[in-house]
PDB file of C-alpha atoms in Angstrom:
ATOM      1  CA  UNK A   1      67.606 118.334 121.151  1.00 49.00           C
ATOM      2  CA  UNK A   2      64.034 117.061 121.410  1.00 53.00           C
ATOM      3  CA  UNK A   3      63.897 116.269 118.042  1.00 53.00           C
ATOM      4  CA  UNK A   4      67.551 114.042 117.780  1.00 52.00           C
ATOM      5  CA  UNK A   5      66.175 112.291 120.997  1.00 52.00           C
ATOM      6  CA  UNK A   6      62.597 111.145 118.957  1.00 52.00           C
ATOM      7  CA  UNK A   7      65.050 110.074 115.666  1.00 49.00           C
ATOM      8  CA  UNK A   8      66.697 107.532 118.081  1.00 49.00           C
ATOM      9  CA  UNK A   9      63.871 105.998 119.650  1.00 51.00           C
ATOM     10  CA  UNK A  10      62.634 104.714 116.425  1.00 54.00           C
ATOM     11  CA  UNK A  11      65.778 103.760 115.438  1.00 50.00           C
ATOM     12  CA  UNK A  12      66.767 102.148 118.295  1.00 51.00           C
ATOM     13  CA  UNK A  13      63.546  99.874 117.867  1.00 46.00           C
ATOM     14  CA  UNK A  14      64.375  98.963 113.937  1.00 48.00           C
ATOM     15  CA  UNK A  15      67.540  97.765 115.348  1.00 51.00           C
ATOM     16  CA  UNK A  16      66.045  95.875 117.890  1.00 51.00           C
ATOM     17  CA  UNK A  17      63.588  94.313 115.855  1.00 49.00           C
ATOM     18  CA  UNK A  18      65.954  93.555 112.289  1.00 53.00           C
ATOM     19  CA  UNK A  19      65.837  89.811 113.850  1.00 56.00           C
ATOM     20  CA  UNK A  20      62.323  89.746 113.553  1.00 51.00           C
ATOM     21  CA  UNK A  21      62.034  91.054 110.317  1.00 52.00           C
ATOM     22  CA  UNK A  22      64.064  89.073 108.720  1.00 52.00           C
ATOM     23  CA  UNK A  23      62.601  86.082 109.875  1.00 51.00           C
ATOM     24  CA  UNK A  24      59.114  88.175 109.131  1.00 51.00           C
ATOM     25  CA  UNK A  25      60.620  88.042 105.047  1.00 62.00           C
ATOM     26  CA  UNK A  26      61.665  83.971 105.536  1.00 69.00           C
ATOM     27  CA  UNK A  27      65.336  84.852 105.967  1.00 74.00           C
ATOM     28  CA  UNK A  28      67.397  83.787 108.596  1.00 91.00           C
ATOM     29  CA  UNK A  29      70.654  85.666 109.694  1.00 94.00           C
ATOM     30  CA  UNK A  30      73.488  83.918 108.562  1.00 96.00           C
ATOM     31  CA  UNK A  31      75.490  83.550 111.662  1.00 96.00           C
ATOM     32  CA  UNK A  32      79.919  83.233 111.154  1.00 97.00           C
ATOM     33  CA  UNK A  33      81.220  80.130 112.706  1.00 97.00           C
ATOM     34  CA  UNK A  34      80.905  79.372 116.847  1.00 96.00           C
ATOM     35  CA  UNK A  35      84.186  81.223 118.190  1.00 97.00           C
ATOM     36  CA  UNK A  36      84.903  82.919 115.089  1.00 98.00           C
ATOM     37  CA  UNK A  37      87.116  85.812 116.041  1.00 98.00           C
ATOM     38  CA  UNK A  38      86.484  88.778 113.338  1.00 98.00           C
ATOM     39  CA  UNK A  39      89.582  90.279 111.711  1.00 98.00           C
ATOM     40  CA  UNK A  40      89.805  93.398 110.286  1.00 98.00           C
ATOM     41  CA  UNK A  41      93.123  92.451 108.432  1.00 98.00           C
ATOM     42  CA  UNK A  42      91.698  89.714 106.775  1.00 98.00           C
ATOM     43  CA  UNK A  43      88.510  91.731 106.458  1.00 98.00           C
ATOM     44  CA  UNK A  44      90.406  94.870 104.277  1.00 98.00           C
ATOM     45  CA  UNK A  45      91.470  92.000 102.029  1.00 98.00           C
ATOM     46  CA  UNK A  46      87.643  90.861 101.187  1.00 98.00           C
ATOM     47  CA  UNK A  47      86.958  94.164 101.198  1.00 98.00           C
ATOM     48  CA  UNK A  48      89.174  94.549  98.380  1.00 98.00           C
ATOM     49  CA  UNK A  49      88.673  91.322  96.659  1.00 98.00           C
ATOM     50  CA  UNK A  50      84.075  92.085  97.131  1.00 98.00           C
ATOM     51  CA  UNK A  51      83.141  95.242  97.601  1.00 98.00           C
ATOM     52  CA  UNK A  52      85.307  98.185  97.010  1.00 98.00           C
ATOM     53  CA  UNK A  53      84.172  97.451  93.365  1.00 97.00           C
ATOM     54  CA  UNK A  54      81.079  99.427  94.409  1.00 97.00           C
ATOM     55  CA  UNK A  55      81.658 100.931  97.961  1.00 97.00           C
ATOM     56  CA  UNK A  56      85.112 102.657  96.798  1.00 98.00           C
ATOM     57  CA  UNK A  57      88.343 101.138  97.948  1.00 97.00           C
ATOM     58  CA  UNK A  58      88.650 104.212 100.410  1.00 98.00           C
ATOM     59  CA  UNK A  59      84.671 102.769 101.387  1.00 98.00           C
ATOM     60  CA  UNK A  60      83.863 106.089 100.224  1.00 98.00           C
ATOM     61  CA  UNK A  61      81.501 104.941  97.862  1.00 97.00           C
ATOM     62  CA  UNK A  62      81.703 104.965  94.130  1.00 97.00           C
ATOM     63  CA  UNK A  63      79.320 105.608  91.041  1.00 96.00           C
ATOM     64  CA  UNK A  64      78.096 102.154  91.629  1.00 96.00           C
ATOM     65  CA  UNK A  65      77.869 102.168  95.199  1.00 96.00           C
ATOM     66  CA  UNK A  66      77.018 104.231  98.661  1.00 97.00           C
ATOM     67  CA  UNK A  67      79.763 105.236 101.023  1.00 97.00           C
ATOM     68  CA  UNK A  68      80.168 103.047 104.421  1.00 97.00           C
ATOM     69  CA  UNK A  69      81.831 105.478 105.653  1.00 97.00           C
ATOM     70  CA  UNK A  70      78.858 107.521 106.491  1.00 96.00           C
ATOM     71  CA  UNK A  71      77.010 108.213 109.932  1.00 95.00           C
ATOM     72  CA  UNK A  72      73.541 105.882 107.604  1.00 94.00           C
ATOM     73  CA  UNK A  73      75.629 102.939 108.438  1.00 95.00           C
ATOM     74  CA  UNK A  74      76.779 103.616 111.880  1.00 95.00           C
ATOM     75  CA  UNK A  75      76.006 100.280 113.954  1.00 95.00           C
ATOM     76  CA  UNK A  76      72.687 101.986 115.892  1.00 94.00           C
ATOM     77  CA  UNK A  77      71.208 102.230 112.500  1.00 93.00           C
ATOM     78  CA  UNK A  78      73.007  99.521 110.220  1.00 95.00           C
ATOM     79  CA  UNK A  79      73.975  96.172 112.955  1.00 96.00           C
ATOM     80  CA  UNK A  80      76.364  93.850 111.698  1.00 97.00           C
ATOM     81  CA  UNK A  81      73.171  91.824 110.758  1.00 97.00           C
ATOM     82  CA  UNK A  82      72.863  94.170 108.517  1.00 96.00           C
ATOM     83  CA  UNK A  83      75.799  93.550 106.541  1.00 97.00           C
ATOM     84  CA  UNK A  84      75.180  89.635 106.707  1.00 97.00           C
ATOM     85  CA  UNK A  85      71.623  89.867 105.457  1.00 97.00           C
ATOM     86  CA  UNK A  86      72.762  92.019 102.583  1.00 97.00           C
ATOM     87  CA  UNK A  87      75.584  89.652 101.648  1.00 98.00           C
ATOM     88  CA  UNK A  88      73.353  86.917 101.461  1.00 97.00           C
ATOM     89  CA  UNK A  89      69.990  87.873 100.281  1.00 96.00           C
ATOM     90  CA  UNK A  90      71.009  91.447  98.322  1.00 96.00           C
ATOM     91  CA  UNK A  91      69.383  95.274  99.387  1.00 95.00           C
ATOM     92  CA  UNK A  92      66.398  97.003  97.964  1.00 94.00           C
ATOM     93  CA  UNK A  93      67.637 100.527  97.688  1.00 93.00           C
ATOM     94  CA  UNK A  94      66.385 102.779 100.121  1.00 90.00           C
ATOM     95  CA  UNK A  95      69.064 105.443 101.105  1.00 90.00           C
ATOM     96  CA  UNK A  96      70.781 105.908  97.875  1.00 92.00           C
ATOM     97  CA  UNK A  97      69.665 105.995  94.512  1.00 93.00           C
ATOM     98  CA  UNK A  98      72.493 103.978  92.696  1.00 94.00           C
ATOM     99  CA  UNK A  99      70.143 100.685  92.642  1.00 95.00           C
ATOM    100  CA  UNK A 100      68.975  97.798  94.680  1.00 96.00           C
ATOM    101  CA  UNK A 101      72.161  95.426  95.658  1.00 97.00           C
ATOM    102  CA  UNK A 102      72.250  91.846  94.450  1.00 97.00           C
ATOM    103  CA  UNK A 103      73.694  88.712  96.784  1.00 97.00           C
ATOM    104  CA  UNK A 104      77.276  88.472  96.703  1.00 97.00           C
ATOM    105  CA  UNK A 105      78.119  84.915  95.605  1.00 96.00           C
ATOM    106  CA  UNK A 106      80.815  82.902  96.969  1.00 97.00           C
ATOM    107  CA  UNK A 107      81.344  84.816 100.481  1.00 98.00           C
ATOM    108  CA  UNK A 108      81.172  83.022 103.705  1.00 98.00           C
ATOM    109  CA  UNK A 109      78.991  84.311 106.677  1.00 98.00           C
ATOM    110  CA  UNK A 110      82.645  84.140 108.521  1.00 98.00           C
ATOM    111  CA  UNK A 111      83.811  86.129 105.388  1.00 98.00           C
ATOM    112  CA  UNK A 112      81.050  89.009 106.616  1.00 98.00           C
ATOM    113  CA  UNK A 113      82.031  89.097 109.710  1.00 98.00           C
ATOM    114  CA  UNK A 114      85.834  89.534 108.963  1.00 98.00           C
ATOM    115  CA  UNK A 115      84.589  92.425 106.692  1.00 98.00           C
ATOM    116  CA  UNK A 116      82.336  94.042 109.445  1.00 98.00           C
ATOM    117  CA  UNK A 117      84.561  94.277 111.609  1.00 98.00           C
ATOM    118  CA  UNK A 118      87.426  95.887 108.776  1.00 98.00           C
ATOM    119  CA  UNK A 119      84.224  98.603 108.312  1.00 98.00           C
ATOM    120  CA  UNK A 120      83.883  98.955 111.755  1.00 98.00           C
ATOM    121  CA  UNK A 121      87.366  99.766 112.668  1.00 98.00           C
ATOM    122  CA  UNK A 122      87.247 102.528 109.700  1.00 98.00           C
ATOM    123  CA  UNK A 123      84.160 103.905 110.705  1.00 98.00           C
ATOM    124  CA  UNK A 124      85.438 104.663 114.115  1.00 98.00           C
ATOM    125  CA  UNK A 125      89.090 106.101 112.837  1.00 97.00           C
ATOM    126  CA  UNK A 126      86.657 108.794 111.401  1.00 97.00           C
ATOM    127  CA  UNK A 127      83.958 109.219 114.855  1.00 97.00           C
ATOM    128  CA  UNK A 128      81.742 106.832 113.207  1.00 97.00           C
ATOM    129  CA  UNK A 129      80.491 104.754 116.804  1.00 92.00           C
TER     130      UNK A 129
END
């Protein structure tokens, strides 16, 4: 028990700070449009059209790609900062070993956020909070 509680502290704290280290690397957060309203219907359909290529149409990963489906990229470790930073300035790899993640070209911070939120609503069909 001890031991879970002293994996969430520091994790909590990474969370907390992703802002500033972002900002630390010159990046800012690219931020969906004021009153955007995320939808996961529209999001499956990015999905589908940006990133099941690699994260597996089921987001259960690929041989090109990790799994979102998977307790790494729960939102207490992974925010939905997270997924905008990666969209816009690419991932060294650091979890997986299938390669560091390049920019995805042509999708909107709004685009993210529709997509987020489709990963999100898996995520907690399969006790992923």
């Amino acid at each position: 028990m001890r031991r879970t509680r002293l994996f969430w502290i520091p994790a909590s704290l990474l969370v907390a700070l992703l802002p500033s280290l972002a900002l630390a690397q010159g990046w800012s957060i690219p931020k969906p449009g004021p009153g955007l309203m995320p939808n996961p219907v529209m999001g499956k359909a990015l999905f589908a059209n940006h990133c099941a290529g690699c994260h597996g149409g089921d987001l259960k990963g690929s041989e090109k790609g990790p799994p979102l489906l998977h307790k790494i990229y729960e939102p207490s470790h992974h925010a939905d900062a997270a997924f905008q930073l990666a969209v816009a300035n690419g991932v060294r790899a650091h979890h997986w070993k299938f390669g560091d993640m390049a920019p995805v070209k042509g999708v909107t911070p709004d685009d993210v956020a529709h997509v987020t939120a489709y990963v999100r609503a898996e995520q907690r069909k399969v006790g992923i909070q």
